[in-house]
Tab-separated table of C-alpha atoms in Angstrom:
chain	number	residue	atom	x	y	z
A	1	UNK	CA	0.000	0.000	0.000
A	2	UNK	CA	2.970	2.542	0.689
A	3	UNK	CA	4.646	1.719	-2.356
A	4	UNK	CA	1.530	2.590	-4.177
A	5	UNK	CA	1.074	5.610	-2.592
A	6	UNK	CA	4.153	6.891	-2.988
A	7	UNK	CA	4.245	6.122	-6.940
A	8	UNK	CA	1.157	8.026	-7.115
A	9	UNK	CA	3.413	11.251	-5.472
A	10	UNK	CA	6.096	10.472	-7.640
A	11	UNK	CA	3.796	10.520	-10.875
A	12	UNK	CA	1.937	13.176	-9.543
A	13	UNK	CA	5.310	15.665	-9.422
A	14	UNK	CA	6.558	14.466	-12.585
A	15	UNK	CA	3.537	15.727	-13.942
A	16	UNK	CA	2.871	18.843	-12.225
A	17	UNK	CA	6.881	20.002	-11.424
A	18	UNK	CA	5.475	24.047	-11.487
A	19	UNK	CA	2.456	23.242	-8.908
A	20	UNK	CA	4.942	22.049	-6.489
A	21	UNK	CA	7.794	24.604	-7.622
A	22	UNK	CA	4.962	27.539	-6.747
A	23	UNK	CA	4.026	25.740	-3.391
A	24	UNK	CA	7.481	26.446	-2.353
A	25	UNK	CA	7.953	29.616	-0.344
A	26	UNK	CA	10.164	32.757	-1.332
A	27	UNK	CA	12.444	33.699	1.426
A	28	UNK	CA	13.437	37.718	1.392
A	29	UNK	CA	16.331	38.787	3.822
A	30	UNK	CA	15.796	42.933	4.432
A	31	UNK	CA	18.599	44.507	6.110
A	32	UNK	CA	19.540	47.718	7.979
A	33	UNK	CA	21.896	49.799	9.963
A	34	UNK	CA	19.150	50.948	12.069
A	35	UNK	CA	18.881	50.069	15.870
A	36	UNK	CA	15.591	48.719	17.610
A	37	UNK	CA	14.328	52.018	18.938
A	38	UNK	CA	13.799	53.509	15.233
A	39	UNK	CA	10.717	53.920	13.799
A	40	UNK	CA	11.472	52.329	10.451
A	41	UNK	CA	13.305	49.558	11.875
A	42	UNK	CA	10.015	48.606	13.501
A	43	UNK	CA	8.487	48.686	10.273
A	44	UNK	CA	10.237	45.734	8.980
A	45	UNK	CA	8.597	43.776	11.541
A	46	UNK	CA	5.497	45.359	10.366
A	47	UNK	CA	5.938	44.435	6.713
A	48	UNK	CA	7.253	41.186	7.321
A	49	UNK	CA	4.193	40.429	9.399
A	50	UNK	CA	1.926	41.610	7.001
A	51	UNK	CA	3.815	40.206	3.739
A	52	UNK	CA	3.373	36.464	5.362
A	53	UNK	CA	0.193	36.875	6.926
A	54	UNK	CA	-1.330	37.998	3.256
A	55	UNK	CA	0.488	35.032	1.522
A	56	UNK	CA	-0.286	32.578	3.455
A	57	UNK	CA	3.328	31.621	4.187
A	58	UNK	CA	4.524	31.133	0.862
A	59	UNK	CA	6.557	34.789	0.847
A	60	UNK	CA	9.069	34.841	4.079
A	61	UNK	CA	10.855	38.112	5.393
A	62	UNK	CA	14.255	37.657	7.282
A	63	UNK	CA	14.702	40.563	9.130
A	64	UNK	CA	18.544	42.326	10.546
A	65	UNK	CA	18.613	45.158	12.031
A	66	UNK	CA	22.321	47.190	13.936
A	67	UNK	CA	23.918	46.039	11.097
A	68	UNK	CA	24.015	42.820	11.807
A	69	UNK	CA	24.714	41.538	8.354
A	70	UNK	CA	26.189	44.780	6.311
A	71	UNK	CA	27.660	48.452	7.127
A	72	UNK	CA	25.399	51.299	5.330
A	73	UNK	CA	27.852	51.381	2.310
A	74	UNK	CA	28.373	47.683	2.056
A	75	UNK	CA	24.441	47.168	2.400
A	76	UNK	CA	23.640	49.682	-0.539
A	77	UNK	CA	26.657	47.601	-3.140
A	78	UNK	CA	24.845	44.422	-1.926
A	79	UNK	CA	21.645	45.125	-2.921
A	80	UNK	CA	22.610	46.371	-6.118
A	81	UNK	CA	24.232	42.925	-6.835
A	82	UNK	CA	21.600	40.702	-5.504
A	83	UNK	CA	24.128	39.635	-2.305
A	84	UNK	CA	20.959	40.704	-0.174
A	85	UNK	CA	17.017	41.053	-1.157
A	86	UNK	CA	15.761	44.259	0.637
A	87	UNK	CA	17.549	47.131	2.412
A	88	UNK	CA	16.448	50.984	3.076
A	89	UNK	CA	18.369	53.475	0.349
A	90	UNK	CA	17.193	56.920	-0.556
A	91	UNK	CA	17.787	60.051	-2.685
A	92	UNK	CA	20.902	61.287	-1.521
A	93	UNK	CA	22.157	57.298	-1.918
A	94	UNK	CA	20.950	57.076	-4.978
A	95	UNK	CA	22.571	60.668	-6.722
A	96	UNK	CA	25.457	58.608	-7.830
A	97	UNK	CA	23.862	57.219	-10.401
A	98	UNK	CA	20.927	59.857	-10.823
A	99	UNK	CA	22.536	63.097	-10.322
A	100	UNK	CA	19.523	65.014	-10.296
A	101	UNK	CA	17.949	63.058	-7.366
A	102	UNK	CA	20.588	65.199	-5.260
A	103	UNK	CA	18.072	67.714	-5.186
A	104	UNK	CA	15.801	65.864	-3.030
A	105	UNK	CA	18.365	66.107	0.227
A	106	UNK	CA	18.514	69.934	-0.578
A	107	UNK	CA	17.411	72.946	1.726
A	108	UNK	CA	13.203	73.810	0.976
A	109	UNK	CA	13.084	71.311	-1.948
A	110	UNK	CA	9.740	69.934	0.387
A	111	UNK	CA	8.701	72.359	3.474
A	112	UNK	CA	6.211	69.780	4.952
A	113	UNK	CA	5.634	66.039	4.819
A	114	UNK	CA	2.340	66.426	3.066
A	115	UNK	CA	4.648	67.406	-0.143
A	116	UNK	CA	7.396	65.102	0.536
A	117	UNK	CA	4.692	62.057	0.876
A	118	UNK	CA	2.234	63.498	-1.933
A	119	UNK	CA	5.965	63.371	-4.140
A	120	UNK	CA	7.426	60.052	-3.447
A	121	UNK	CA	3.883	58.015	-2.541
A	122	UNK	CA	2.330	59.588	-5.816
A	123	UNK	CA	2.797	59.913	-9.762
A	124	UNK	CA	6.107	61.703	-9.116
A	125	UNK	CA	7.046	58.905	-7.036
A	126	UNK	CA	6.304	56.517	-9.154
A	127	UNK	CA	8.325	57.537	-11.947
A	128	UNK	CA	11.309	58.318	-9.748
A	129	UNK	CA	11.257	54.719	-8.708
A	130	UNK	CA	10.704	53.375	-12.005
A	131	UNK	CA	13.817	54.933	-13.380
A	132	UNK	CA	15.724	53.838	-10.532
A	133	UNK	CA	15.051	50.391	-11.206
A	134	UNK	CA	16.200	50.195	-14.425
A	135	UNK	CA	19.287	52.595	-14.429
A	136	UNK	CA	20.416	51.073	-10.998
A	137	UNK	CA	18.886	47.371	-10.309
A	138	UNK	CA	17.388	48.809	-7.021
A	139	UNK	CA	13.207	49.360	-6.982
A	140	UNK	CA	11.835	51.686	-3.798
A	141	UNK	CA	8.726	50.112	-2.792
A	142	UNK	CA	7.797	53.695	-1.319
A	143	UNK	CA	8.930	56.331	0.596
A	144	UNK	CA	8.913	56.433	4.174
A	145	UNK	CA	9.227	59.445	6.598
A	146	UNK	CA	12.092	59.555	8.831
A	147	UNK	CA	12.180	63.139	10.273
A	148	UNK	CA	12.517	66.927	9.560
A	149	UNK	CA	15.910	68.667	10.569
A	150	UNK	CA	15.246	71.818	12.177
A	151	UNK	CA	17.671	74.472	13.411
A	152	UNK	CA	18.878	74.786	17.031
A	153	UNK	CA	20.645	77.750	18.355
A	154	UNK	CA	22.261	79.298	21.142
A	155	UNK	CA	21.463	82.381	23.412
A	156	UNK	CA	23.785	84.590	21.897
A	157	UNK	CA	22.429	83.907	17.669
A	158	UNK	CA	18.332	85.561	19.479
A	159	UNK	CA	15.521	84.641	17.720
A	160	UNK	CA	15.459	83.950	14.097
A	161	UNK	CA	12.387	84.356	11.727
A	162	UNK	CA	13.894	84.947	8.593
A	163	UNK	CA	17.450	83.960	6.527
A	164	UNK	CA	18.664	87.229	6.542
A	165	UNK	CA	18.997	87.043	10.251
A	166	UNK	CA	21.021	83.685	10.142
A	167	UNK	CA	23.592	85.996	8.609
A	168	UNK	CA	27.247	85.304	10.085
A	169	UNK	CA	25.620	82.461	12.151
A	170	UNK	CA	28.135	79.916	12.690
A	171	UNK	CA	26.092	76.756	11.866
A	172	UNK	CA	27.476	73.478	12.659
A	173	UNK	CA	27.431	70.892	9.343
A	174	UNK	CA	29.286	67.794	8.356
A	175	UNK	CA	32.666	68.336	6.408
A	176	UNK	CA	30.889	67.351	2.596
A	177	UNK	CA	29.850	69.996	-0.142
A	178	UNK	CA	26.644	69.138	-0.029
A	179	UNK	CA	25.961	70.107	3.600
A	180	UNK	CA	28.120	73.011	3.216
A	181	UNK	CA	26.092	74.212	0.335
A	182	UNK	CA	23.058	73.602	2.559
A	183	UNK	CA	24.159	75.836	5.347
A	184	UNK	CA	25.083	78.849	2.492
A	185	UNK	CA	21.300	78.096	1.476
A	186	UNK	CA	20.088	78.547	5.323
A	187	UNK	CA	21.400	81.715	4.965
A	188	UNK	CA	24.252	81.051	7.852
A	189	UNK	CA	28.313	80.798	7.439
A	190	UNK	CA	28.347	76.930	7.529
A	191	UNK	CA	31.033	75.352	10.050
A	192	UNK	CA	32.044	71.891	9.279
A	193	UNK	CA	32.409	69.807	12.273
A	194	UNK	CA	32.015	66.284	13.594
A	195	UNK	CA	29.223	65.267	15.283
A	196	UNK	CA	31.327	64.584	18.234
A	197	UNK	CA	32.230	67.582	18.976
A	198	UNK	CA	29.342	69.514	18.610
A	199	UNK	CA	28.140	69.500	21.938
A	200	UNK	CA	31.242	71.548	23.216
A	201	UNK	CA	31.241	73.288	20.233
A	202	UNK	CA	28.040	74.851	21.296
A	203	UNK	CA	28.787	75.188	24.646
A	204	UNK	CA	32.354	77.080	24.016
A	205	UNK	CA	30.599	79.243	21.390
A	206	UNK	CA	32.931	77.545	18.640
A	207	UNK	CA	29.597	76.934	16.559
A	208	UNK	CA	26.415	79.154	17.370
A	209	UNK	CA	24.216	76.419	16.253
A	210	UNK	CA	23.316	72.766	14.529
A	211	UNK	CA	20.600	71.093	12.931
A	212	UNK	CA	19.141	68.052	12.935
A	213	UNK	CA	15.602	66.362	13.683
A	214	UNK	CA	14.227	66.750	17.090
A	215	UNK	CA	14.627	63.788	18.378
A	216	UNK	CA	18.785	63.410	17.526
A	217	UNK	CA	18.805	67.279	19.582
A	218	UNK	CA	17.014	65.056	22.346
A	219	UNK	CA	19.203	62.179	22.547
A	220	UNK	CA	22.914	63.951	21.817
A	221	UNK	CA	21.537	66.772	24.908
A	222	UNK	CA	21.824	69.972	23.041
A	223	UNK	CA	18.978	71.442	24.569
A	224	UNK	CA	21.695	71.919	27.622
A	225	UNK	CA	23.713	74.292	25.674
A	226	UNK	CA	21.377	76.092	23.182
A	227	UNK	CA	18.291	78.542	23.501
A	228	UNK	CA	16.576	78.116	20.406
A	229	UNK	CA	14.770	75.612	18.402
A	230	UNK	CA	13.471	77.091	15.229
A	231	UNK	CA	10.809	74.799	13.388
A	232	UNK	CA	12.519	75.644	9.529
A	233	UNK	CA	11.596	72.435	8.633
A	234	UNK	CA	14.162	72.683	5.930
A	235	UNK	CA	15.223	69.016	5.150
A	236	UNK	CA	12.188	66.657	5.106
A	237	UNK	CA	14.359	63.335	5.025
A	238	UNK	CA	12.744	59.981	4.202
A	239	UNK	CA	13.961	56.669	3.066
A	240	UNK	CA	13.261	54.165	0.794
A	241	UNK	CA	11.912	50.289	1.396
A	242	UNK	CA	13.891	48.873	-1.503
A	243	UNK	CA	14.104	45.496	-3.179
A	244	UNK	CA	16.623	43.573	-5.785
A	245	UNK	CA	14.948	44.317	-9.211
A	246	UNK	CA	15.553	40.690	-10.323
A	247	UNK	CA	14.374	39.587	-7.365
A	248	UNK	CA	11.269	41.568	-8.102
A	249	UNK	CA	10.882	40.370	-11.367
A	250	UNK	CA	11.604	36.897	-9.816
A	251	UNK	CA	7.816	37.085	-8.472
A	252	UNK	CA	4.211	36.897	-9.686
A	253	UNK	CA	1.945	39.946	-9.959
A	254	UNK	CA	-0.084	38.166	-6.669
A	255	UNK	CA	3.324	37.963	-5.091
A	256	UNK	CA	4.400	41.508	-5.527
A	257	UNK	CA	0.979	43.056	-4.706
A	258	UNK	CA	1.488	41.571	-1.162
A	259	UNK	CA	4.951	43.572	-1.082
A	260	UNK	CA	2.837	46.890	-1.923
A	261	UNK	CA	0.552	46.280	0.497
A	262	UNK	CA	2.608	45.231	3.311
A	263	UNK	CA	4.976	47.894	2.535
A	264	UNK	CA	2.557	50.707	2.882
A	265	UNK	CA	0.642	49.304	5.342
A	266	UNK	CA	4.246	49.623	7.404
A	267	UNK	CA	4.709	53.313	5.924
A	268	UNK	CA	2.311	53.987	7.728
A	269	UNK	CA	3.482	52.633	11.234
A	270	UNK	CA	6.767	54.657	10.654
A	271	UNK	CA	5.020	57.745	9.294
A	272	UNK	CA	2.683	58.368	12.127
A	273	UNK	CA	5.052	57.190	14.857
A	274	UNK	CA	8.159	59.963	13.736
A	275	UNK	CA	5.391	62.675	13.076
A	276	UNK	CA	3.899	61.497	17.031
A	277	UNK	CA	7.598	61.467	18.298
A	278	UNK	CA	7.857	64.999	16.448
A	279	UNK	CA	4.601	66.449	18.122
A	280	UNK	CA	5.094	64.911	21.723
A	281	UNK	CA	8.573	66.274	21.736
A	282	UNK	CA	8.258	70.314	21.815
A	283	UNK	CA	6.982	69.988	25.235
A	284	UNK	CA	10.093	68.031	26.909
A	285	UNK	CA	12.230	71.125	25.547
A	286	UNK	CA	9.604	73.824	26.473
A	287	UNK	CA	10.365	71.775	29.630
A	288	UNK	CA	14.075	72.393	29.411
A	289	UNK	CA	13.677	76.446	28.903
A	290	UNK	CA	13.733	76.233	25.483
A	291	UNK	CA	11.909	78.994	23.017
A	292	UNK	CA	10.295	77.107	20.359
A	293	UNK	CA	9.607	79.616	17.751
A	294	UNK	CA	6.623	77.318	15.777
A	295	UNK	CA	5.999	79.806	12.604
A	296	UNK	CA	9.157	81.245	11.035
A	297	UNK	CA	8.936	82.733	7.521
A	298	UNK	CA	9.115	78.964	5.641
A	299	UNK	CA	8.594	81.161	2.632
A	300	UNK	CA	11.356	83.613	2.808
A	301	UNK	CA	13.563	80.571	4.278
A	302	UNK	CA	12.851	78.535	0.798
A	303	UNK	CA	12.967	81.190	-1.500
A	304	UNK	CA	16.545	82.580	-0.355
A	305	UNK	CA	17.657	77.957	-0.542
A	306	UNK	CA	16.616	78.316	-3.833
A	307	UNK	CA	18.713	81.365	-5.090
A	308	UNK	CA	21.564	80.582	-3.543
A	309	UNK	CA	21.622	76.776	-4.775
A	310	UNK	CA	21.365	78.545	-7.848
A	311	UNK	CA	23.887	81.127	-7.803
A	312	UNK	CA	26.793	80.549	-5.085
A	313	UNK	CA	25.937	76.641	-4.780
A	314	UNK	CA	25.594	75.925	-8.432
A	315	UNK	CA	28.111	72.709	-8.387
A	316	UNK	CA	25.564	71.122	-6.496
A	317	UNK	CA	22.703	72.227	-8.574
A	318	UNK	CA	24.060	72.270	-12.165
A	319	UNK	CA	22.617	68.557	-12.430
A	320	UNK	CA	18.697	69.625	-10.719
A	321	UNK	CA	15.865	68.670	-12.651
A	322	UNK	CA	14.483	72.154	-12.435
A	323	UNK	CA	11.169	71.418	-14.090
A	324	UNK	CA	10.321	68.927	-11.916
A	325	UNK	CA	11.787	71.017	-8.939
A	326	UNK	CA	8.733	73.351	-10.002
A	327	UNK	CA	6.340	70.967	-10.171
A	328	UNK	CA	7.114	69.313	-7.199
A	329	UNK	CA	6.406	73.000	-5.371
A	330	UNK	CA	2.799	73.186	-6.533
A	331	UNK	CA	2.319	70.036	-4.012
A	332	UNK	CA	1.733	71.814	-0.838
């Protein structure tokens, strides 16, 4: 009776070798250099969940966080060679092989989330992540929100409302051309300096200010040696759920649908917990005598970014995709 049984499996998979091929499940290993306590590493808990609850099993999701399996550099080469299935990347990643994507880490090119996620989660988006999948072997999934810088000052800079008071401001940024051209566009005299040493920068009056988002002037302690938080909102940074494109093409259209809908289902864990964190947070500095000046001229703030991108920083901007810069401004 057993042997006849198992003749009837063996006939049965000789017959049907793609039914049993399909029934076996698709492993995905997502990586990152992000610790526990960040918002989008819990969303890759949050996909993975999702992607395996919605297919039944048959797609898995390894998850490594604190890079466990890759440094930030080394992850970014592996997905591009297949080494590894899914990692975070993002624009300013990405400009190596898109120049014009710079743009998209630059001073006022979004001044809110709603245009940042109305850009990458929409038709814009969706073209930008197109290309990038064929010129560079990556595809974003979608775009993910993982803070606004904003600028942080001492006593002795007084209250800023507009650029042409961050004038002579010595404005802590790290030693690249990029951030240096984004500290010309804030209007200040950027400082370049490691993160390290920021804190007693601040405190010895070496740098009259820093920026970054709320929470990083939280955990590093600079509300102990500044005055001034001003909500700029001048960088709205997010990253990119990415996959392998031939892994991607590797699936069916069931198979990647799941992806989509896991992956924005976890966009918007991370969304909505950095924008909470962002809210909740005014009050512990309030708390620490802190001015929080809420409504600074965002307009004036973008408009000088833009002209002096254009004029003084125009190494960095010679490559901009200034048409879709434009259009990109009408989504407020």
């Amino acid at each position: 009776m057993k042997k006849a049984v198992f003749a009837v499996v063996a006939l049965l998979m000789l017959a049907s070798p793609v039914v049993f091929a399909q029934q076996k499940p698709v492993k995905l290993v997502f990586t990152s250099v992000s610790v526990p306590g960040d918002a989008h590493t819990q969303a890759m808990f949050v996909f993975k969940d999702e992607v395996e609850k919605l297919s039944g099993g048959q797609i898995q999701v390894d998850v490594y966080h604190s890079g466990q399996l890759f440094t930030q550099q080394a992850e970014q080469d592996a997905i591009r060679k297949g080494t590894v299935d899914m990692v975070y990347t993002s624009a300013q990643w990405l400009a190596e092989f898109i120049p014009y994507l710079s743009m998209f880490g630059a001073a006022y090119t979004f001044q809110s989330y709603d245009q940042m996620t109305k850009t990458f989660n929409g038709p814009i988006g969706k073209k930008i992540f197109e290309e990038v999948a064929q010129k560079t072997g990556i595809r974003p999934l979608v775009a993910y929100y993982l803070g606004t810088r904003q600028l942080n000052l001492t006593a002795k800079v007084g209250p800023i409302t507009r650029p042409e008071q961050m004038k002579g401001v010595k404005l802590r940024v790290p030693n690249s051309p990029t951030w240096i051209a984004m500290g010309k566009a804030l209007g200040a005299n950027p400082t370049p300096m490691a993160f390290n040493e920021v804190y007693m920068g601040l405190k010895t009056g070496a740098i009259e200010g820093q920026d970054n988002p709320l929470p990083t002037d939280k955990n590093a302690k600079f509300y102990e040696v500044t005055k001034y938080i001003v909500l700029t909102n001048h960088v709205v940074d997010s990253t990119w759920p990415s996959i392998n494109e031939k892994k991607w093409q590797s699936l069916t259209k069931e198979q990647q649908g799941w992806l989509m809908q896991a992956a924005e289902k976890a966009r918007q864990f991370c969304d909505k917990t950095n924008l909470d964190n962002e809210k909740n947070i005014l009050d512990f500095f309030r708390q620490q005598g802190l001015t929080v000046i809420e409504n600074p001229d965002r307009a004036a703030f973008a408009a000088y970014a833009k002209n002096s991108y254009l004029t003084e920083s125009k190494d960095i901007s010679k490559d901009w995709d200034l048409n879709l810069y434009e259009e990109i401004q009408k989504l407020k």
